[in-house]
């Protein structure tokens, strides 16, 4: 194909104009210009098939015939050097051996694809051995044959396929130029042997795509053996099974996979080879063997006074201990004397004296082969449409039958007791897309003719008056089904299947294929089968990668230009960005429970309306939130500063209009805090602003994490000195967890001490304010201030901000109560501090009572859930003994439980507060009650203590199980120390 010049219009490989002004995918647009980036290529494909009959050492012959092309014999095959470019004559020197071959097949660097199909690479005769191989793969044959072939191939050839199915082995190697253009390799196995699916018979099929344009299929098969009619039917059945069950993987083009995988018949070129096992029938086997033996000796048609000598060879027949093909018993070795087989020196006719067409000489080998081929089962089943009738063709057979020979001999057919008739068992068939289409067209025409005939008969007309003759495919040729003995065979015609080799591929390219040679290597004698070889010349259009990349870039620019003309366009300006093109939202320093907000100005700078919204980020992990919980987005008009999302999730701007996009960030999840403290994650996310019918804008959001005392272990917190964790981590440049080799600064976390101290102070203040101030009333709920359901500040907008201030005070070692505004009442302050305490306990990675200490407690006091309050004193002592092994946890535990006990006592007054307290009632409330009032006070206090234990126990204890029994035991452990009577 000549180089294509750049044209103003884009045309496909079929010269069909393509309009790129409309919307279409980039892949389709590039494909439409494929004629501009494909160039004509020519390669040779060499296909060889050989049943090696599991003979030892046969791999040593592989290089000589398959790669170097040796082993041909002009006396035993018609080799027309003048018409075949795949054959060449070897000039002999004066001192050369007289038996040296004079002709060889093309090989070496001249071959682009080497395709080798082997059968019986392992011995499957023994049932035990076969069953073992059916279950366990034996890689030995693959390694041996690959090594033999790679040692013979020229440097640079690459392995494309290596696939073994029991005795079948398919090897494909490609030259450096061809290997780089092979894609979409898919190999499938179909077993049709024992029980209909075992791999002792069947096929290995491979599909490749050559140059991104041409699909090729190679099928190496071994069909059912045997000479009976049932065996013949089984062979045809095998073929049908291989075709029906083979489905390759979908072809991927430009990153897009086709919906369905190819089947046999969808390709552009197919090659079916192997031991097909079709025999010669209808003739006595002895007669076939005799007439062919005369040809191999050079005696056929010779006068009696001519002396003949045998072909070169030792004349020894080496019989195997088992027969591989017909499942028959072994024969004994025998020796055939040279004198017994051959009478004199060879006096074969001079090839130059042959007529121009050897088949016209009735005494020629080709005339004999032509008389045998009408009895070939394969040709008969094709005519009968039982197998290979859907477009498959075969080159002229001009060589001796490939089976069955005595091992170690050149031209000696089976001399064993079986006396098997020679047959062309080993074949190489091929088919083009055009062959398959012609067959399908013919079938449709026949079906249409049959339907037309049926319509005529239904109207009472026997046949169409417009035709002189009629053909019924169901009855005509009926005599062919009567069997081999009664069949009326046609004369074999070498050219009857030859058709135009031009093929239009599935992608619309013009390819062509020519069979240059089809023959056997008769001098290879290490198996009872002769290797069969075929060489094809393939001309095809192949994609040139560099040209395709150039076209791809051109099409991308063109499509981008066309699409941008009508696409909405927006401009983003991030608050605080140094560069207007910088679309990064930098939140600065972000602390736990602290809200950080940044804004973006979005302007419609295009010529059409723009509708946009923030969309979820695709996530590879199932179940992971696409938009993280700590990031929130909203839209508002520039004139509005209340921050409310009044515009909804989707905004539409007319040209020239602007809008603000707010990005809020707040870290609230304890699991997220722990990951940030460990430096296993960062404050990073990418927002996607999607413009309808436009482009997506990717806006990175990032911030700097402020270290916090929340989400850490007690062993870390006791190493934080005065000044707070933020100052400590910054000074020590700590990344992640606080190392345990740091100095211990306190016996328990200072944050816990500050929280418990402030809570006790506020509890006293609340009761004092209630007694002194008319408007102050303390909630009477038994869980207050630790029960969230009892909080009066729940849901207040400023609650989270105040909690964030308390967290900051803990992390900077500031005074807690000073961080809360003075206008906040004492009960509200107490609620805020209590919520922060609960959050601190929940965030501890190890808890006040770690899992290992809880396990020890459970083992030491197994009857916790049934222990009466009278036994709590001893149990308290035991618990403290267990916790003493971890002094820091022990002290923290005592801090917490003591605070809970004091708060419960402080918030359980002797008499309830009146609705409108007076000076007298306030004075009376300071007196110690007695009698029934004292009992009622103790009862209320115990209820509060129990409720406190229920709320705090799951946060303080780290029991492995959280079933109902475990929850109860946790509560009892806390209540033992909160209960005033038990605490003494």
Short mmCIF file of C-alpha atoms in Angstrom, two decimals, residues 14-310:
data_model
loop_
_atom_site.label_atom_id
_atom_site.label_comp_id
_atom_site.label_asym_id
_atom_site.label_seq_id
_atom_site.Cartn_x
_atom_site.Cartn_y
_atom_site.Cartn_z
CA UNK A 14 -13.37 1.28 2.66
CA UNK A 15 -13.16 4.90 1.41
CA UNK A 16 -16.30 5.85 3.28
CA UNK A 17 -16.36 9.51 4.26
CA UNK A 18 -16.64 10.19 7.97
CA UNK A 19 -18.07 13.38 9.43
CA UNK A 20 -16.18 14.45 12.54
CA UNK A 21 -18.35 17.50 13.19
CA UNK A 22 -20.89 15.54 15.18
CA UNK A 23 -20.35 14.04 18.63
CA UNK A 24 -18.58 10.68 18.58
CA UNK A 25 -16.02 8.86 20.63
CA UNK A 26 -12.32 9.31 20.09
CA UNK A 27 -11.91 5.60 19.37
CA UNK A 28 -14.48 5.69 16.58
CA UNK A 29 -13.00 8.84 15.09
CA UNK A 30 -9.50 7.36 15.00
CA UNK A 31 -10.86 4.12 13.56
CA UNK A 32 -12.54 6.07 10.79
CA UNK A 33 -9.11 7.23 9.61
CA UNK A 34 -7.46 3.83 9.85
CA UNK A 35 -6.61 3.87 6.15
CA UNK A 36 -4.06 6.55 6.97
CA UNK A 37 -2.12 4.53 9.50
CA UNK A 38 -2.04 1.04 7.99
CA UNK A 39 0.57 -0.17 5.56
CA UNK A 40 0.94 -3.31 3.49
CA UNK A 41 2.99 -6.12 5.05
CA UNK A 42 3.99 -9.54 3.79
CA UNK A 43 5.06 -12.47 5.92
CA UNK A 44 5.44 -16.19 5.51
CA UNK A 45 3.61 -18.56 7.83
CA UNK A 46 5.10 -22.02 8.21
CA UNK A 47 2.80 -24.67 9.67
CA UNK A 48 4.00 -28.12 10.58
CA UNK A 49 2.14 -31.09 12.03
CA UNK A 50 3.63 -34.35 13.26
CA UNK A 51 2.37 -37.30 15.25
CA UNK A 52 5.54 -38.23 17.13
CA UNK A 53 3.96 -41.43 18.53
CA UNK A 54 5.69 -40.81 21.88
CA UNK A 55 8.94 -42.11 20.38
CA UNK A 56 12.03 -41.20 22.36
CA UNK A 57 14.48 -38.78 20.77
CA UNK A 58 12.13 -37.51 18.06
CA UNK A 59 12.67 -33.92 19.24
CA UNK A 60 16.20 -34.13 17.84
CA UNK A 61 14.78 -34.25 14.29
CA UNK A 62 12.67 -31.11 14.78
CA UNK A 63 15.29 -28.58 13.73
CA UNK A 64 16.24 -30.39 10.52
CA UNK A 65 12.77 -30.48 8.94
CA UNK A 66 10.73 -27.72 10.61
CA UNK A 67 13.30 -24.92 10.73
CA UNK A 68 15.96 -25.88 8.16
CA UNK A 69 13.54 -27.51 5.70
CA UNK A 70 15.47 -30.74 5.24
CA UNK A 71 14.11 -34.25 4.71
CA UNK A 72 12.31 -33.69 1.41
CA UNK A 73 12.56 -36.24 -1.40
CA UNK A 74 11.83 -35.42 -5.04
CA UNK A 75 11.31 -39.11 -5.80
CA UNK A 76 8.49 -39.46 -3.26
CA UNK A 77 6.64 -36.21 -3.87
CA UNK A 78 5.98 -33.83 -6.71
CA UNK A 79 8.05 -30.79 -5.84
CA UNK A 80 7.68 -28.11 -8.47
CA UNK A 81 10.52 -25.70 -7.82
CA UNK A 82 9.60 -23.54 -10.81
CA UNK A 83 6.18 -22.65 -9.32
CA UNK A 84 6.88 -22.58 -5.59
CA UNK A 85 8.99 -19.85 -4.00
CA UNK A 86 9.04 -21.83 -0.77
CA UNK A 87 11.28 -24.54 -2.28
CA UNK A 88 14.87 -24.15 -3.28
CA UNK A 89 17.46 -26.49 -4.73
CA UNK A 90 20.60 -27.26 -2.78
CA UNK A 91 23.72 -27.31 -4.92
CA UNK A 92 25.88 -30.33 -4.19
CA UNK A 93 29.63 -30.09 -4.21
CA UNK A 94 31.88 -32.66 -5.83
CA UNK A 95 32.71 -34.26 -2.52
CA UNK A 96 29.18 -34.27 -1.14
CA UNK A 97 27.43 -37.41 -0.11
CA UNK A 98 25.42 -38.79 -3.00
CA UNK A 99 22.44 -39.26 -0.67
CA UNK A 100 22.33 -35.63 0.40
CA UNK A 101 18.97 -33.98 -0.22
CA UNK A 102 18.83 -31.78 -3.30
CA UNK A 103 15.76 -29.77 -2.26
CA UNK A 104 14.86 -27.98 0.95
CA UNK A 105 11.96 -25.95 2.28
CA UNK A 106 12.33 -22.26 3.08
CA UNK A 107 13.07 -21.53 6.76
CA UNK A 108 15.25 -19.53 9.10
CA UNK A 109 14.78 -15.77 9.00
CA UNK A 110 12.43 -16.02 6.00
CA UNK A 111 9.52 -17.14 8.18
CA UNK A 112 7.45 -14.64 10.14
CA UNK A 113 5.34 -17.17 12.04
CA UNK A 114 6.37 -20.71 12.95
CA UNK A 115 3.31 -22.79 13.94
CA UNK A 116 3.97 -26.34 15.15
CA UNK A 117 1.30 -28.87 16.05
CA UNK A 118 2.42 -32.11 17.68
CA UNK A 119 0.37 -35.13 18.64
CA UNK A 120 1.15 -37.93 21.08
CA UNK A 121 3.96 -36.12 22.84
CA UNK A 122 3.20 -38.49 25.73
CA UNK A 123 2.30 -42.19 25.65
CA UNK A 124 -1.37 -42.54 26.55
CA UNK A 125 -1.80 -46.25 25.88
CA UNK A 126 -1.49 -47.38 29.48
CA UNK A 127 -4.74 -46.62 31.30
CA UNK A 128 -3.01 -45.79 34.56
CA UNK A 129 -0.56 -43.44 32.91
CA UNK A 130 -3.33 -41.73 30.99
CA UNK A 131 -5.47 -41.15 34.06
CA UNK A 132 -2.46 -39.70 35.88
CA UNK A 133 -1.81 -37.32 33.00
CA UNK A 134 -5.48 -36.37 32.86
CA UNK A 135 -5.29 -35.19 36.47
CA UNK A 136 -1.69 -33.99 36.80
CA UNK A 137 -0.09 -31.80 34.12
CA UNK A 138 3.29 -33.06 32.89
CA UNK A 139 5.40 -30.09 31.85
CA UNK A 140 8.29 -32.25 30.68
CA UNK A 141 7.21 -32.52 27.02
CA UNK A 142 6.59 -28.80 26.77
CA UNK A 143 10.04 -28.00 28.14
CA UNK A 144 11.73 -30.55 25.87
CA UNK A 145 10.02 -29.47 22.65
CA UNK A 146 10.32 -25.76 23.39
CA UNK A 147 14.01 -26.20 24.04
CA UNK A 148 14.50 -28.14 20.80
CA UNK A 149 12.67 -25.54 18.74
CA UNK A 150 14.22 -22.48 20.39
CA UNK A 151 17.69 -23.94 19.88
CA UNK A 152 17.04 -24.12 16.14
CA UNK A 153 15.24 -20.81 15.58
CA UNK A 154 17.24 -17.72 14.62
CA UNK A 155 17.97 -15.23 17.41
CA UNK A 156 15.18 -12.85 18.34
CA UNK A 157 12.18 -15.09 17.76
CA UNK A 158 9.61 -14.85 20.55
CA UNK A 159 7.23 -17.42 21.99
CA UNK A 160 3.62 -16.47 21.31
CA UNK A 161 1.80 -19.64 22.42
CA UNK A 162 2.80 -22.78 24.27
CA UNK A 163 -0.21 -24.94 25.12
CA UNK A 164 -0.38 -28.63 25.96
CA UNK A 165 -3.51 -30.74 26.34
CA UNK A 166 -2.40 -34.23 27.33
CA UNK A 167 -0.76 -35.50 24.13
CA UNK A 168 -1.41 -32.39 22.03
CA UNK A 169 1.12 -29.55 21.96
CA UNK A 170 0.79 -26.26 20.08
CA UNK A 171 3.82 -23.97 19.76
CA UNK A 172 3.84 -20.62 17.95
CA UNK A 173 6.92 -18.43 17.54
CA UNK A 174 7.13 -15.06 15.79
CA UNK A 175 9.98 -13.09 14.29
CA UNK A 176 10.97 -9.82 16.01
CA UNK A 177 9.03 -7.72 13.50
CA UNK A 178 5.87 -9.81 13.70
CA UNK A 179 5.91 -10.46 17.47
CA UNK A 180 5.53 -6.77 18.31
CA UNK A 181 2.33 -6.57 16.24
CA UNK A 182 0.57 -9.61 17.76
CA UNK A 183 -2.17 -8.89 20.29
CA UNK A 184 -5.27 -10.50 21.81
CA UNK A 185 -3.79 -13.99 22.09
CA UNK A 186 -6.44 -16.42 23.35
CA UNK A 187 -6.01 -20.20 23.58
CA UNK A 188 -8.71 -22.76 24.38
CA UNK A 189 -8.75 -26.55 24.82
CA UNK A 190 -11.53 -28.92 23.78
CA UNK A 191 -11.30 -32.56 24.81
CA UNK A 192 -13.33 -35.11 22.84
CA UNK A 193 -11.65 -38.34 23.90
CA UNK A 194 -12.61 -40.72 26.67
CA UNK A 195 -16.20 -40.13 27.85
CA UNK A 196 -16.49 -37.37 25.29
CA UNK A 197 -14.39 -34.75 27.03
CA UNK A 198 -11.00 -36.17 28.07
CA UNK A 199 -7.96 -34.69 26.37
CA UNK A 200 -6.50 -37.81 24.76
CA UNK A 201 -8.37 -36.63 21.65
CA UNK A 202 -9.60 -33.17 20.75
CA UNK A 203 -7.99 -29.87 19.84
CA UNK A 204 -5.98 -26.90 21.08
CA UNK A 205 -7.02 -23.68 19.33
CA UNK A 206 -5.38 -20.25 19.42
CA UNK A 207 -6.67 -16.90 18.17
CA UNK A 208 -4.29 -13.99 17.52
CA UNK A 209 -4.77 -10.52 16.06
CA UNK A 210 -1.99 -9.56 13.66
CA UNK A 211 -1.19 -5.90 13.13
CA UNK A 212 -4.45 -4.87 14.89
CA UNK A 213 -6.28 -5.76 11.64
CA UNK A 214 -6.15 -9.47 10.85
CA UNK A 215 -7.57 -12.26 13.00
CA UNK A 216 -5.97 -15.68 12.62
CA UNK A 217 -6.91 -19.00 14.22
CA UNK A 218 -4.66 -22.06 14.49
CA UNK A 219 -6.20 -25.42 15.47
CA UNK A 220 -4.03 -28.41 16.34
CA UNK A 221 -6.20 -31.52 16.64
CA UNK A 222 -6.05 -35.26 17.07
CA UNK A 223 -9.32 -36.91 16.05
CA UNK A 224 -10.67 -40.35 16.88
CA UNK A 225 -8.70 -43.30 15.52
CA UNK A 226 -9.92 -46.53 13.97
CA UNK A 227 -10.88 -47.93 10.58
CA UNK A 228 -14.53 -48.79 11.23
CA UNK A 229 -17.50 -46.74 10.05
CA UNK A 230 -18.23 -45.90 13.68
CA UNK A 231 -14.72 -44.45 14.03
CA UNK A 232 -15.35 -42.35 10.92
CA UNK A 233 -18.56 -40.97 12.42
CA UNK A 234 -16.74 -40.26 15.67
CA UNK A 235 -14.11 -38.23 13.81
CA UNK A 236 -16.82 -36.08 12.28
CA UNK A 237 -18.41 -35.73 15.72
CA UNK A 238 -15.07 -34.60 17.14
CA UNK A 239 -14.87 -31.84 14.54
CA UNK A 240 -18.33 -30.60 15.45
CA UNK A 241 -17.48 -30.57 19.15
CA UNK A 242 -14.32 -28.55 18.60
CA UNK A 243 -16.20 -25.95 16.55
CA UNK A 244 -19.12 -25.75 18.98
CA UNK A 245 -17.13 -25.55 22.21
CA UNK A 246 -14.34 -23.18 21.19
CA UNK A 247 -15.00 -19.60 22.19
CA UNK A 248 -12.09 -17.19 22.52
CA UNK A 249 -11.80 -14.22 24.83
CA UNK A 250 -13.28 -10.93 23.55
CA UNK A 251 -10.92 -8.88 21.42
CA UNK A 252 -9.82 -5.60 23.02
CA UNK A 253 -9.31 -2.69 20.61
CA UNK A 254 -8.23 0.71 21.90
CA UNK A 255 -8.93 -0.35 25.46
CA UNK A 256 -12.53 -1.33 24.65
CA UNK A 257 -13.48 -5.02 24.77
CA UNK A 258 -15.97 -6.49 22.34
CA UNK A 259 -19.21 -7.76 23.81
CA UNK A 260 -18.62 -11.42 22.89
CA UNK A 261 -15.60 -13.55 22.19
CA UNK A 262 -14.87 -14.94 18.73
CA UNK A 263 -15.85 -18.44 17.72
CA UNK A 264 -14.28 -20.57 15.01
CA UNK A 265 -15.60 -18.99 11.81
CA UNK A 266 -15.37 -15.37 12.95
CA UNK A 267 -11.70 -15.03 12.01
CA UNK A 268 -10.14 -13.80 8.77
CA UNK A 269 -7.82 -16.79 8.29
CA UNK A 270 -8.02 -20.21 9.92
CA UNK A 271 -5.68 -23.20 9.79
CA UNK A 272 -6.74 -26.66 10.96
CA UNK A 273 -3.99 -29.25 11.15
CA UNK A 274 -3.00 -32.38 12.98
CA UNK A 275 -3.63 -36.11 12.92
CA UNK A 276 -7.18 -36.06 11.58
CA UNK A 277 -7.07 -39.86 11.23
CA UNK A 278 -9.14 -40.00 8.03
CA UNK A 279 -8.22 -43.17 6.08
CA UNK A 280 -8.35 -44.62 2.60
CA UNK A 281 -11.20 -47.09 2.26
CA UNK A 282 -12.93 -48.97 -0.52
CA UNK A 283 -9.61 -50.49 -1.63
CA UNK A 284 -7.71 -53.48 -0.27
CA UNK A 285 -4.99 -52.27 2.05
CA UNK A 286 -2.52 -54.76 0.65
CA UNK A 287 -3.00 -53.42 -2.88
CA UNK A 288 -2.41 -49.84 -1.73
CA UNK A 289 0.69 -50.84 0.15
CA UNK A 290 1.99 -52.88 -2.80
CA UNK A 291 1.54 -50.23 -5.45
CA UNK A 292 3.08 -47.51 -3.28
CA UNK A 293 5.98 -49.81 -2.38
CA UNK A 294 6.70 -50.23 -6.09
CA UNK A 295 6.88 -46.46 -6.43
CA UNK A 296 9.20 -46.08 -3.46
CA UNK A 297 11.48 -48.72 -5.01
CA UNK A 298 11.25 -47.11 -8.43
CA UNK A 299 9.80 -50.35 -9.89
CA UNK A 300 6.34 -49.10 -10.88
CA UNK A 301 6.08 -49.10 -14.70
CA UNK A 302 9.71 -50.22 -15.11
CA UNK A 303 10.74 -52.99 -17.55
CA UNK A 304 11.95 -56.29 -16.18
CA UNK A 305 15.53 -55.73 -17.32
CA UNK A 306 15.88 -52.62 -15.15
CA UNK A 307 17.65 -53.14 -11.88
CA UNK A 308 16.41 -51.19 -8.92
CA UNK A 309 17.98 -50.39 -5.57
CA UNK A 310 16.26 -49.35 -2.41
#
